[in-house]
Coordinates of C-alpha atoms in Angstrom, one line a residue:
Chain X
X140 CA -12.1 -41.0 -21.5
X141 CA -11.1 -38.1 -18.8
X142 CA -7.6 -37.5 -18.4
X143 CA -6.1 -36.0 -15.1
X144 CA -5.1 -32.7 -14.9
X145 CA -4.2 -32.4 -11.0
X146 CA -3.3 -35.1 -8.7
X147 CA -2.1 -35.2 -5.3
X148 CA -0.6 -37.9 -3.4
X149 CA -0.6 -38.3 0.5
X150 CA -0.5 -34.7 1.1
X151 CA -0.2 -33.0 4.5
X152 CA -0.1 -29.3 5.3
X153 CA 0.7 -27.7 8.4
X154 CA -0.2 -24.2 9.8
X155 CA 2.2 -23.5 12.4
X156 CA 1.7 -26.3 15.1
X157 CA -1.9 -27.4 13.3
X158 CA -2.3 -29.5 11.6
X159 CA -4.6 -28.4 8.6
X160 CA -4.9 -31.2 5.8
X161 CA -4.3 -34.7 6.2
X162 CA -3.2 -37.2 3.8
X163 CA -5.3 -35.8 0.7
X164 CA -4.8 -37.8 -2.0
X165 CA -7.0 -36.9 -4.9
X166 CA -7.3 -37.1 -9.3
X167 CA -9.1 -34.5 -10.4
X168 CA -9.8 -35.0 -14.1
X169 CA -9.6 -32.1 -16.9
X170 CA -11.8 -29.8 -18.5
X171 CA -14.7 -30.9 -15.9
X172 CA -15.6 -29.1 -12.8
X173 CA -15.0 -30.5 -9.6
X174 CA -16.5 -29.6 -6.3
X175 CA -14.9 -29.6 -2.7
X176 CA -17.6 -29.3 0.3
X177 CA -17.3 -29.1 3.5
X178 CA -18.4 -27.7 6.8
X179 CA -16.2 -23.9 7.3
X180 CA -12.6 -25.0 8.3
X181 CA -12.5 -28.4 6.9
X182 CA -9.8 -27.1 4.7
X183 CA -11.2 -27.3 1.4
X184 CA -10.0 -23.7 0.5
X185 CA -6.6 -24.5 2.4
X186 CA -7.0 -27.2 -0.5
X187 CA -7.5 -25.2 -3.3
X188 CA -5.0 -22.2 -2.7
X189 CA -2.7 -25.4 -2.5
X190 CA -3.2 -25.8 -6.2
X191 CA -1.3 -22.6 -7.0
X192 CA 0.5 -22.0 -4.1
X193 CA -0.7 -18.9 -3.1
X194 CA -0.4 -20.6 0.2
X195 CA 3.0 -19.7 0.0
X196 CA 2.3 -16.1 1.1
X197 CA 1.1 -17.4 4.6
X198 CA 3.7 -17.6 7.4
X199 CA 4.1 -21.0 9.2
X200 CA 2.3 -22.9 5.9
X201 CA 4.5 -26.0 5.6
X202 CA 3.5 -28.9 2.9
X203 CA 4.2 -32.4 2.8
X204 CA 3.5 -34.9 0.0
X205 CA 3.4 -34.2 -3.9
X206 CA 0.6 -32.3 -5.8
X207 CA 1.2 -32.7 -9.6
X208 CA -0.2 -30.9 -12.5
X209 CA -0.2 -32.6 -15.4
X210 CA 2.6 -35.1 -13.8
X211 CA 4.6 -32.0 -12.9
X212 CA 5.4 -31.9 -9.0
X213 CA 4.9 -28.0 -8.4
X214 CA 6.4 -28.0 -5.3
X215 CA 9.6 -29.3 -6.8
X216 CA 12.5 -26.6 -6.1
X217 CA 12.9 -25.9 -10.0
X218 CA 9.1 -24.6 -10.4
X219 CA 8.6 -21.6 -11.0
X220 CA 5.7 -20.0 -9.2
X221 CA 4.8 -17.2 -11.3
X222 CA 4.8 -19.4 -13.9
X223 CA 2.1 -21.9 -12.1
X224 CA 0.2 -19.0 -11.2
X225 CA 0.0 -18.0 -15.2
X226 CA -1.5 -22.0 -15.8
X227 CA -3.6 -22.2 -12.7
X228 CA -5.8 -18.8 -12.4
X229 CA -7.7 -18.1 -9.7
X230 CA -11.3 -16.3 -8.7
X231 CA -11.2 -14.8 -5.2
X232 CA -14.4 -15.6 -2.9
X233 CA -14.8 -11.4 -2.5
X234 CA -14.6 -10.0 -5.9
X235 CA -11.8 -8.0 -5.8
X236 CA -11.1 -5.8 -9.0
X237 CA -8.3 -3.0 -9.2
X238 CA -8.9 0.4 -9.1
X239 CA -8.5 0.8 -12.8
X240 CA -10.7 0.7 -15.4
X241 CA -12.7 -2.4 -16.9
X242 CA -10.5 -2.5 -19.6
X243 CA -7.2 -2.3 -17.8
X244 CA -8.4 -5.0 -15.1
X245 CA -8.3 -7.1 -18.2
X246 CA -5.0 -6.5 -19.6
X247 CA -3.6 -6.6 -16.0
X248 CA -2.3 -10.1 -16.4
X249 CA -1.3 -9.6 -20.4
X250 CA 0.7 -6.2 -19.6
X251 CA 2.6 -8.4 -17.0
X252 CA 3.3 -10.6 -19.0
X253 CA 5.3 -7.8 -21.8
X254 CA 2.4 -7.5 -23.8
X255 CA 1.8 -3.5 -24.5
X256 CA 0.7 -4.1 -28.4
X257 CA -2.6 -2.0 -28.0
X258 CA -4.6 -4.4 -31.0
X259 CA -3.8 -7.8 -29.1
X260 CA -4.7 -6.3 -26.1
X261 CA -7.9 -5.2 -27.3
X262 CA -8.4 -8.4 -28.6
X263 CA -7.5 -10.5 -25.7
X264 CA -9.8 -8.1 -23.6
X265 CA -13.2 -8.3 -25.9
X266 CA -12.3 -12.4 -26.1
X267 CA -12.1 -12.5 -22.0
X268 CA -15.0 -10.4 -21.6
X269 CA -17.2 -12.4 -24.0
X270 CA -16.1 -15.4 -22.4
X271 CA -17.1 -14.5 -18.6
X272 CA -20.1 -13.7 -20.4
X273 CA -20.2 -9.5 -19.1
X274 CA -19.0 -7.8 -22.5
X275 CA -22.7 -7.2 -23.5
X276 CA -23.0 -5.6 -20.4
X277 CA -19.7 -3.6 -20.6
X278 CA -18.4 -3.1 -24.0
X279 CA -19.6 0.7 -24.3
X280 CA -18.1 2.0 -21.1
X281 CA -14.3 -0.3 -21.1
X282 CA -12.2 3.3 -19.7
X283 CA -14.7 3.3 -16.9
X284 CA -13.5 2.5 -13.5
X285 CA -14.1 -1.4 -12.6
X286 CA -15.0 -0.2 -9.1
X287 CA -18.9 1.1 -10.4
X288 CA -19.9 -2.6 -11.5
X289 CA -22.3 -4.3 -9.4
X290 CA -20.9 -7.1 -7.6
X291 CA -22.0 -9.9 -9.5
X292 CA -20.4 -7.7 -12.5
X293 CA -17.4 -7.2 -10.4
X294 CA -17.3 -10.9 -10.0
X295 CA -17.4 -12.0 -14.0
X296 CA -15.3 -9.1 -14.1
X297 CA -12.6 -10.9 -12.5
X298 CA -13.1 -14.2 -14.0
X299 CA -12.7 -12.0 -17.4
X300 CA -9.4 -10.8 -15.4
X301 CA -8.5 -14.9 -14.9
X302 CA -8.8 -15.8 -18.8
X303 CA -7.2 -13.0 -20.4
X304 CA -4.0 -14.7 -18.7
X305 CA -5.1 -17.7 -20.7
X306 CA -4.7 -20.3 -17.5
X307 CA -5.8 -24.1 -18.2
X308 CA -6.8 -24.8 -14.8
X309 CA -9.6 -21.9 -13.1
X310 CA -9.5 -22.5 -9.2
X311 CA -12.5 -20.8 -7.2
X312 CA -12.7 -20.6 -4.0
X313 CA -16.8 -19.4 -3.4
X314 CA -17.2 -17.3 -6.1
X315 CA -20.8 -16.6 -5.5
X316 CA -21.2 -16.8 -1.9
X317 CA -21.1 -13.1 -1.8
X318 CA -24.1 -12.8 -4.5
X319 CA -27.8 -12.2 -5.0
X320 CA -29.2 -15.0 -6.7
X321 CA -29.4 -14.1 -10.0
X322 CA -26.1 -13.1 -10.2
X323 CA -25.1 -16.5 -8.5
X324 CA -27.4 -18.1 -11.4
X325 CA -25.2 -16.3 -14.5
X326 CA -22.0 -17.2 -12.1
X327 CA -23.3 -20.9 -12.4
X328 CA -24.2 -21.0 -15.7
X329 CA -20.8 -19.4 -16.8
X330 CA -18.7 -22.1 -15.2
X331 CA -20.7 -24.5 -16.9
X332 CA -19.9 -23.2 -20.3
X333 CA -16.4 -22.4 -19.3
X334 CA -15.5 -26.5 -18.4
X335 CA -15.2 -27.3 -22.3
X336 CA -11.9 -25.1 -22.2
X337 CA -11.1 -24.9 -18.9
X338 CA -10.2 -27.0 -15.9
X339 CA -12.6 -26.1 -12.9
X340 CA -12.1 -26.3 -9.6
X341 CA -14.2 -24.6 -7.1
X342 CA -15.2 -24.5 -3.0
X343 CA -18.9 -23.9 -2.1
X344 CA -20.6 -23.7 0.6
X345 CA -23.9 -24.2 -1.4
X346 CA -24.5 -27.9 -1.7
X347 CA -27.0 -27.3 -4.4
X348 CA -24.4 -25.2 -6.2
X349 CA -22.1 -28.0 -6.1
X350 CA -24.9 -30.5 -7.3
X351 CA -25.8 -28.4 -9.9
X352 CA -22.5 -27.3 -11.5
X353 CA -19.9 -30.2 -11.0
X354 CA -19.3 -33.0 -12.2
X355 CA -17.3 -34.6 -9.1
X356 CA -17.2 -33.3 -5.6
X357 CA -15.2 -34.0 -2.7
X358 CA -16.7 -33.6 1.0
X359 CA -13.8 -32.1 3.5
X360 CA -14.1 -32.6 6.9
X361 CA -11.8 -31.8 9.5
X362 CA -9.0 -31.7 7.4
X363 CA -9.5 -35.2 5.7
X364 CA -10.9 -36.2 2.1
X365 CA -13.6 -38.2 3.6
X366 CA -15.3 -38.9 0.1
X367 CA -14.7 -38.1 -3.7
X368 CA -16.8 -39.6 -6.1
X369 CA -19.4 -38.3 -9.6
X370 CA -21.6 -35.3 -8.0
X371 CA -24.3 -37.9 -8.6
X372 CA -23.3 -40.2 -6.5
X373 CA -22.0 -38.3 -3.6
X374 CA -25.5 -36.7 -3.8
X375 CA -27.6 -39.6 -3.7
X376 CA -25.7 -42.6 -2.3
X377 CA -22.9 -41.8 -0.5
X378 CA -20.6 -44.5 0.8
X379 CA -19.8 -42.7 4.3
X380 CA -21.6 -41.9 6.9
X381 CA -20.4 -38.4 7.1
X382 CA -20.9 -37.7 3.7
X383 CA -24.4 -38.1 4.2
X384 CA -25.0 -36.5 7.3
X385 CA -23.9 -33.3 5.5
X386 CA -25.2 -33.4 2.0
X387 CA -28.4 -34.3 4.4
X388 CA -27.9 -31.0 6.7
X389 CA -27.7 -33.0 9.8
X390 CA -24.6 -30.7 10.8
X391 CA -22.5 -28.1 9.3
Chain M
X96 CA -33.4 13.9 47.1
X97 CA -31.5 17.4 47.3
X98 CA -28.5 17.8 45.7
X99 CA -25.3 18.3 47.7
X100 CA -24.3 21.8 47.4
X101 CA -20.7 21.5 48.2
X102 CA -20.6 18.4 45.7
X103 CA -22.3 20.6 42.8
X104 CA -20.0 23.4 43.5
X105 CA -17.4 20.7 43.4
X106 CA -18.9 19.5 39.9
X107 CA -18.8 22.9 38.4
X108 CA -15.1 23.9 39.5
X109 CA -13.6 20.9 38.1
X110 CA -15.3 21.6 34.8
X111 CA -14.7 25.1 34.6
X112 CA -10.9 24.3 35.6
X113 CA -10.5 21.7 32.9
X114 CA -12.7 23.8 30.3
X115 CA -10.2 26.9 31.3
X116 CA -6.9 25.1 30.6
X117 CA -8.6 24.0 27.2
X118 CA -9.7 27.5 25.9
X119 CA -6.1 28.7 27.4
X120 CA -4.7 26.5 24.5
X121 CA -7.0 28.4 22.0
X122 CA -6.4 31.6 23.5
X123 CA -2.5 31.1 23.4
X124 CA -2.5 29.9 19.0
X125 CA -5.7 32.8 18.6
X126 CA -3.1 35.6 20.0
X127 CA -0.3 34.1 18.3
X128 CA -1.8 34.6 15.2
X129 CA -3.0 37.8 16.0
X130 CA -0.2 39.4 16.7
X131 CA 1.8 37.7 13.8
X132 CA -1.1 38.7 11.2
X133 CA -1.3 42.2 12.2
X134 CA 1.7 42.9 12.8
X135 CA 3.1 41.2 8.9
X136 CA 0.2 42.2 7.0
X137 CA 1.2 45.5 6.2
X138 CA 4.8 44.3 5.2
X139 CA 3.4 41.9 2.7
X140 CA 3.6 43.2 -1.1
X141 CA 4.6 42.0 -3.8
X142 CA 7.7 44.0 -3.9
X143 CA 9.1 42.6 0.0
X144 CA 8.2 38.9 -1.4
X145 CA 10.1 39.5 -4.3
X146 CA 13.1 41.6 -3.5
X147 CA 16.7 41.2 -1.6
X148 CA 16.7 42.6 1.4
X149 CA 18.6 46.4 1.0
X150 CA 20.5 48.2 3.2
X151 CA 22.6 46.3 5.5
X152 CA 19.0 44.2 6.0
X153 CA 17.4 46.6 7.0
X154 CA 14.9 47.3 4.4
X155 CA 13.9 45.6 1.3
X156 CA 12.4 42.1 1.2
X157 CA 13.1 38.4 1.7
X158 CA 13.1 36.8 -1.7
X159 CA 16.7 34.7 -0.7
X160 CA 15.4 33.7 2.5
X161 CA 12.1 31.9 0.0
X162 CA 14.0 30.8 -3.0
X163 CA 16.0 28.9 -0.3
X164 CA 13.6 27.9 1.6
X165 CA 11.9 25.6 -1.4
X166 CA 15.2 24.8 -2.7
X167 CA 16.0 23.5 0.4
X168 CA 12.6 21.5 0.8
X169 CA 12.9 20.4 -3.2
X170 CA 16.3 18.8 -2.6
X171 CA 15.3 17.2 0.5
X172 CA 12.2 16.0 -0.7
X173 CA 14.4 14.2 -3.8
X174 CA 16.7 12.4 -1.2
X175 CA 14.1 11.6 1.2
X176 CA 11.1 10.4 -0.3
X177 CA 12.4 8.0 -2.7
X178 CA 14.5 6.7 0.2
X179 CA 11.4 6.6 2.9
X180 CA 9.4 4.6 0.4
X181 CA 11.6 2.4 -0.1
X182 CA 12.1 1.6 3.0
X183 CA 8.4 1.3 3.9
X184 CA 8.0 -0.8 0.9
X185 CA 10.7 -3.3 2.3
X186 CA 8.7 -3.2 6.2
X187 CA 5.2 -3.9 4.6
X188 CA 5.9 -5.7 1.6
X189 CA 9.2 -8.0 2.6
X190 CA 9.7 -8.1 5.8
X191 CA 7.9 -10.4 7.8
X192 CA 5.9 -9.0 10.7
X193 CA 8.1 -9.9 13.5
X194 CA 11.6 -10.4 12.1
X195 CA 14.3 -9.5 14.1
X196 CA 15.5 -7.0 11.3
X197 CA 12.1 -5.3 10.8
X198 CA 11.9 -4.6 14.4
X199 CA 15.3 -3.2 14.3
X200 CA 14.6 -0.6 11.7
X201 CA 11.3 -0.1 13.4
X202 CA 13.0 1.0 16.7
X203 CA 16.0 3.0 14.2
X204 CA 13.0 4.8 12.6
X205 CA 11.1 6.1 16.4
X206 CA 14.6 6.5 17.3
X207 CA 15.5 9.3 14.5
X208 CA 12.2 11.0 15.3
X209 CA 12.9 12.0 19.1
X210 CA 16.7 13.1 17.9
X211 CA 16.9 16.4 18.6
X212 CA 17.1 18.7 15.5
X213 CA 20.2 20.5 16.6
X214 CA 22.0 16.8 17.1
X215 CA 21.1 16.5 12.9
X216 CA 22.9 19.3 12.7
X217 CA 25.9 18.4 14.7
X218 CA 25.8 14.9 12.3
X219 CA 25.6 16.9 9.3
X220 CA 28.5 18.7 10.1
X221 CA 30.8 15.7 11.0
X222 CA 29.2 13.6 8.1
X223 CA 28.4 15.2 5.5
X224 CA 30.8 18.4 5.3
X225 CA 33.9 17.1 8.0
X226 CA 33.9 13.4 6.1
X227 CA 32.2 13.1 3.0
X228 CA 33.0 16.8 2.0
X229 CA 36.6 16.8 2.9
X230 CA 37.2 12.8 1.1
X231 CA 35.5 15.0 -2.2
X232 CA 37.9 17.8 -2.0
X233 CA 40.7 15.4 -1.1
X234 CA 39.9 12.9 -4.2
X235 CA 38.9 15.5 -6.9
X236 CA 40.1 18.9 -6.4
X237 CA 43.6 18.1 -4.7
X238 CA 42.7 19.4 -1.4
X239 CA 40.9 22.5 -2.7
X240 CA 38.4 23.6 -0.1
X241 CA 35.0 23.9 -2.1
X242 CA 32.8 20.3 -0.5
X243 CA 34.5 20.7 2.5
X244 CA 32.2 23.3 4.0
X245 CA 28.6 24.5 4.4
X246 CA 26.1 24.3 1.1
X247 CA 22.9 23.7 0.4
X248 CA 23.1 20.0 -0.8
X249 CA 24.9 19.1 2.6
X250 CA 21.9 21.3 4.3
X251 CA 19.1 19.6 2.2
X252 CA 20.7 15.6 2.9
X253 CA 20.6 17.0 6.9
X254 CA 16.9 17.4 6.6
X255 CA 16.2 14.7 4.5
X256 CA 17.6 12.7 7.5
X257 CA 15.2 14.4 9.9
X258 CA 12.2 14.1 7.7
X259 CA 12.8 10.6 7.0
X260 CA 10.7 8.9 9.9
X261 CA 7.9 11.1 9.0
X262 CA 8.5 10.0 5.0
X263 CA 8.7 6.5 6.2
X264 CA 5.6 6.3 8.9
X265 CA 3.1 7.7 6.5
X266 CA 3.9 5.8 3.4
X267 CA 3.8 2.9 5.4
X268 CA 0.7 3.7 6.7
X269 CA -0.4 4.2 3.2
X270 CA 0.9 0.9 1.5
X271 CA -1.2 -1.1 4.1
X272 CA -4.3 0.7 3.2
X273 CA -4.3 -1.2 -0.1
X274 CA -6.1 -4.3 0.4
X275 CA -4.6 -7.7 0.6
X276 CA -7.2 -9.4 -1.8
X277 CA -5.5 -7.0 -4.3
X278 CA -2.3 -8.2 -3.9
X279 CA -3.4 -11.8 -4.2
X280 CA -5.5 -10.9 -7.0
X281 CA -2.1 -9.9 -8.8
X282 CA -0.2 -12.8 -7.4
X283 CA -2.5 -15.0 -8.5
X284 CA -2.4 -13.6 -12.3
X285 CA 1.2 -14.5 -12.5
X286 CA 2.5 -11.1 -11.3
X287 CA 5.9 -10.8 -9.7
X288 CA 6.3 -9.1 -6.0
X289 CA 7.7 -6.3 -7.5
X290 CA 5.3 -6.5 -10.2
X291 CA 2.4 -6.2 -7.9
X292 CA 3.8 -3.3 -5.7
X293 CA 4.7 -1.4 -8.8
X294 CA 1.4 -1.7 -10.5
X295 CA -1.2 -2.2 -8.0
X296 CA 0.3 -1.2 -4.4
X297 CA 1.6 1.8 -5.3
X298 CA -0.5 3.4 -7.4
X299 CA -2.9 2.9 -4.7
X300 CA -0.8 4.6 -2.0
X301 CA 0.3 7.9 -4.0
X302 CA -1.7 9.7 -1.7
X303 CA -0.4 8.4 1.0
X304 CA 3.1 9.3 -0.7
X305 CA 1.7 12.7 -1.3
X306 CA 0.8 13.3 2.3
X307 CA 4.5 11.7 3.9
X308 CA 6.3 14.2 1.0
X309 CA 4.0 17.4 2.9
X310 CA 4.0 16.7 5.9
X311 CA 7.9 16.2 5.9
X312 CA 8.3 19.6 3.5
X313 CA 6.0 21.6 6.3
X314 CA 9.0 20.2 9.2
X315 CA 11.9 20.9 6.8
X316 CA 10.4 24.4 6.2
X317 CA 10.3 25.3 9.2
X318 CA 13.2 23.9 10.7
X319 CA 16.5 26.1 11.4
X320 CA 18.8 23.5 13.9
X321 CA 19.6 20.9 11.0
X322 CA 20.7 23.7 8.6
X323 CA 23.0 26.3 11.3
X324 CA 26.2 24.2 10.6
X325 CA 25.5 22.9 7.0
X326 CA 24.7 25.5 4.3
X327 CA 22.6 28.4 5.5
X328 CA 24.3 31.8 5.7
X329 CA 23.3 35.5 7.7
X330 CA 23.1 37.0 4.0
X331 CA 24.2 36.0 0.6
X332 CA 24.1 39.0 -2.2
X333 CA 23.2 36.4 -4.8
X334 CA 20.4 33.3 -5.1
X335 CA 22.6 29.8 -4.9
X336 CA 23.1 28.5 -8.6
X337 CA 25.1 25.3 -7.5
X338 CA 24.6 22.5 -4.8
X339 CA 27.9 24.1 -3.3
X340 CA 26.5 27.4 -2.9
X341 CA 25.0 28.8 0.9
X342 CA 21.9 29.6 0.7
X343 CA 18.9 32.1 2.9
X344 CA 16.1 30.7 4.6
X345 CA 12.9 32.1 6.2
X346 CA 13.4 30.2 9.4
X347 CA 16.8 31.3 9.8
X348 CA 16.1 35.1 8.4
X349 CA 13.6 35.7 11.5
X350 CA 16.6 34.4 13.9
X351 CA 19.0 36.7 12.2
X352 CA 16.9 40.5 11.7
X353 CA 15.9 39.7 15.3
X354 CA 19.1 39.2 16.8
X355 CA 21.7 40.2 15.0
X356 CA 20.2 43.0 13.3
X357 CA 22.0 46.5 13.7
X358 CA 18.8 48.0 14.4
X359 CA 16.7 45.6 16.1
X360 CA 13.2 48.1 16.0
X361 CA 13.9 49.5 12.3
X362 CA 13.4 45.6 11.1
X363 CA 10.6 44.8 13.0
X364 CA 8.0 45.0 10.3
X365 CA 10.5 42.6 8.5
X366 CA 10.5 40.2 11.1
X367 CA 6.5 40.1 11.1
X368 CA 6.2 40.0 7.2
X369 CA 8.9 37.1 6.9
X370 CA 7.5 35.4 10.3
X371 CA 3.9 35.0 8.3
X372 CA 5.0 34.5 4.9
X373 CA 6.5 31.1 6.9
X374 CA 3.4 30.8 9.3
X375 CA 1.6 30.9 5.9
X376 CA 3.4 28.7 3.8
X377 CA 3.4 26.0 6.6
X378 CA -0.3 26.3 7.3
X379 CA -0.8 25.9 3.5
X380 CA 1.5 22.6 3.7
X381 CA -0.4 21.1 6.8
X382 CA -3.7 21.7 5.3
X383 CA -3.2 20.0 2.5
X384 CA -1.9 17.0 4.4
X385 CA -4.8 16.8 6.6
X386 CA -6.7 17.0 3.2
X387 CA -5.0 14.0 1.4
X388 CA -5.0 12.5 4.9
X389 CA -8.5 12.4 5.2
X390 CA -9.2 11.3 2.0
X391 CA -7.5 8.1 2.6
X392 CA -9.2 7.8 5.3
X393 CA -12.4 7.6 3.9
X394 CA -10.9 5.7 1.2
X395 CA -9.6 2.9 3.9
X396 CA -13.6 3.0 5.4
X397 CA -14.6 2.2 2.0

């Protein structure tokens, strides 16, 4: 039995005098990982920044419609968004740690939050760490600057950075897609293990990513939710036409 | 083909005329230093950089005219920097890029850059010691005259005023160095705006901070017009011990021994010795921009 964590109903967004999404209308169930493809400009990160309104910080970005998390409408007046932003974390397609050290990436989102108690910290930072799977990797040099990890590093790094805030929903918007392959492989095998606690949603470009790691996907195109169904089927029997052209390569 | 002789000679005049006017620029800051170096270095001790001058100013050294010098640039550098930062904060951080209000202060901050100094000066005056000044006297000390005329606070908030653009244009310049993934990443962690330009933006442009707070100390330093009306005095027998006091500066000093010195040749060596101790100190203060300049810079390129 899956129950639904985000759901959106007839949702439009403009940018400016474009418009960029059209009627989305989507359930995306909890603690599983769902995929959105597309071609580039389809709007499925347009989508996803929806989810925690960091659209907000574009000019001309007006929304239409009703996306809920769990039956909340977060664009009601009343929400807070700082307070959305704390539930619905999110992993940046270019890693993009602070210039401060591993450790203090880490309690970034905790500090914000009041917390200066230097055990719970520590706590909440080994926990994060082991959880992004990198504190093997990390756990003798935590004072030095986050800026000397590799990039995949950099990149579990911030997905550390994302659960120490203790969010139920993760939203990532191509975390690997500026990755070597291995590093893409631990990326893909840490999302994996992360859906028993957390809500995933994430954008790819990498169909084979997407059929690997999700457990639904959603093909964009054009601004339009032309399909959602199980990764399975989307993969090998999709109901539209366009679906299939892409998953198939024949454009985008 | 043979060259045209009369378009080679043509060639090699234009060159040598441009290539002339550009060592003439050399030439003129090469013999300004010159002179200045040679003719202070003898007059630099310890003793002239630390003494009052003696002797109707005619002998002795110039320690006033320094201790007011980076008073003055101390106390400016308090009222100006916090202000220019904030106000660069509210351009790049909350303003949006092509609101009517952002524009305005845009044009208000070019427009306080090309004010002349002396016309600071003149404001200072009216503002400061004629108006704010005079209200203090009037509301505190019953009409006692002691606000109401030249100091060195009212001297210091006239060159914060002229310093300000410069404040403003490089922390600005230094707030938008730090990246905008950052400030998403913060958002996006449940930080406030202010959270995030407290603890990520800013901490990532106190270089940038650093540089606006020199560069705006090196033009105070230098600076006489803004000061003539507002605090600085010919000679004061004692160092100023209260924002009401006048004060010496080097600027001013070099105006003073070579104009209205009684003996206009006796002081000479005094002029050179105070003229490079400010050459000096204003080198110093530009180098060490162009340091922390370039170092953002490379930084940005990163």
């Amino acid at each position: 039995m899956t129950v639904e964590k985000i759901h959106t109903e007839n949702m439009f967004l403009h940018y400016g005098t474009k418009l960029a999404l059209k009627d989305i209308s989507i359930k995306i169930p909890e603690k599983k990982v769902t995929a959105f493809i597309g071609p580039s400009g389809c709007g499925k990160s347009t989508f996803l920044r929806s989810l925690n309104r960091m659209n907000d910080l574009i000019d001309g970005v007006k929304i239409e419609g009703n996306i809920f998390i769990d039956d909340i409408n977060i664009y009601d007046k009343n929400i807070d968004v700082v307070t959305l932003r704390k539930k619905v974390g999110m992993v940046f397609q270019k890693s993009n740690p602070f210039a401060k050290s591993i450790y203090e990436n880490i309690a970034y989102g905790p500090r914000i939050n009041g917390l200066n108690d230097k055990k719970q910290l520590d706590e909440i930072v080994e926990t994060a760490l082991r959880n992004a799977a990198i504190w093997d990797e990390v756990k003798d040099r935590l004072g030095d600057s986050a800026l000397g990890l590799s990039g995949g590093q950099q990149q579990r790094l911030c997905i550390a950075r994302t659960l120490a805030v203790n969010p139920e929903i993760v939203l990532m918007d191509e975390p690997a897609s500026a990755l070597d392959p291995l590093s893409t492989s631990k990326i893909e095998e840490l999302i994996v293990q992360l859906k028993e606690n957390y809500t995933i949603v994430i954008v790819t470009h990498n169909m084979q990513q997407a059929a690997r790691i999700s457990d639904n996907t959603a093909f964009f195109y054009l601004g339009e939710l032309i399909e959602y169904d199980k990764t399975k089927k989307i993969f090998t029997n999709p109901d539209k036409k366009q679906t299939e052209d892409y998953i198939t390569g024949r454009f985008g | 083909m043979i060259k045209s002789f009369r378009k080679n000679i043509k060639g090699i005049l234009i060159e040598g005329l441009t290539l002339s006017s550009a060592l003439l620029i050399i030439a003129i800051i090469v013999v300004m230093i010159v002179v200045i170096v040679i003719g202070g270095k003898n007059q630099i001790s310890w003793e002239f950089l630390t003494s009052f001058p003696k002797d109707g100013m005619t002998k002795g050294g110039i320690f006033p005219a320094i201790y007011g010098t980076a008073l003055l640039v101390i106390i400016m550098s308090v009222a100006a920097v916090p202000f220019g930062t904030i106000t660069a904060i509210y351009l790049t951080e909350y303003a949006k890029e092509n609101a009517i209000i952002a524009k305005v202060i845009r044009f208000a901050v070019r427009t306080l850059a090309v004010i002349p100094s002396i016309i600071y000066g003149l404001f200072g005056l009216g503002f400061f010691i004629k108006f704010v000044g005079v209200q203090m006297d009037n509301t505190f000390l019953g009409g006692q005259l002691k606000w109401g005329q030249p100091n060195i606070l009212w001297a210091s908030l006239t060159m914060a005023l002229l310093t300000l653009p410069v404040v403003i244009v490089s922390v600005e310049e230094a707030l938008k160095t730090v990246p905008k993934d950052l400030r998403a990443a913060s958002l996006a962690l449940g930080a406030t705006k202010w959270q995030t330009i407290w603890r990520v933006v800013l901490p990532g442009s106190v270089s940038g901070i650093m540089t606006g707070t020199i560069l705006a100390v090196s033009r105070g330093a230098g600076e006489v017009a803004p000061i003539l009306f507002t605090g600085v005095a010919y000679y004061v027998a004692t160092l100023p011990g209260s924002f009401s006091d006048q004060f010496m500066v080097l600027g001013y000093h070099i105006y003073v021994m070579t104009t209205q010195s009684a003996n206009v040749d006796q002081t000479l060596p005094i002029q050179f010795g105070t003229t490079l101790v400010l050459l000096a100190l204003t080198f110093i203060l530009n180098i060490s921009a162009i340091i922390l300049r370039y170092r953002i810079r490379k930084k940005k390129t990163n």
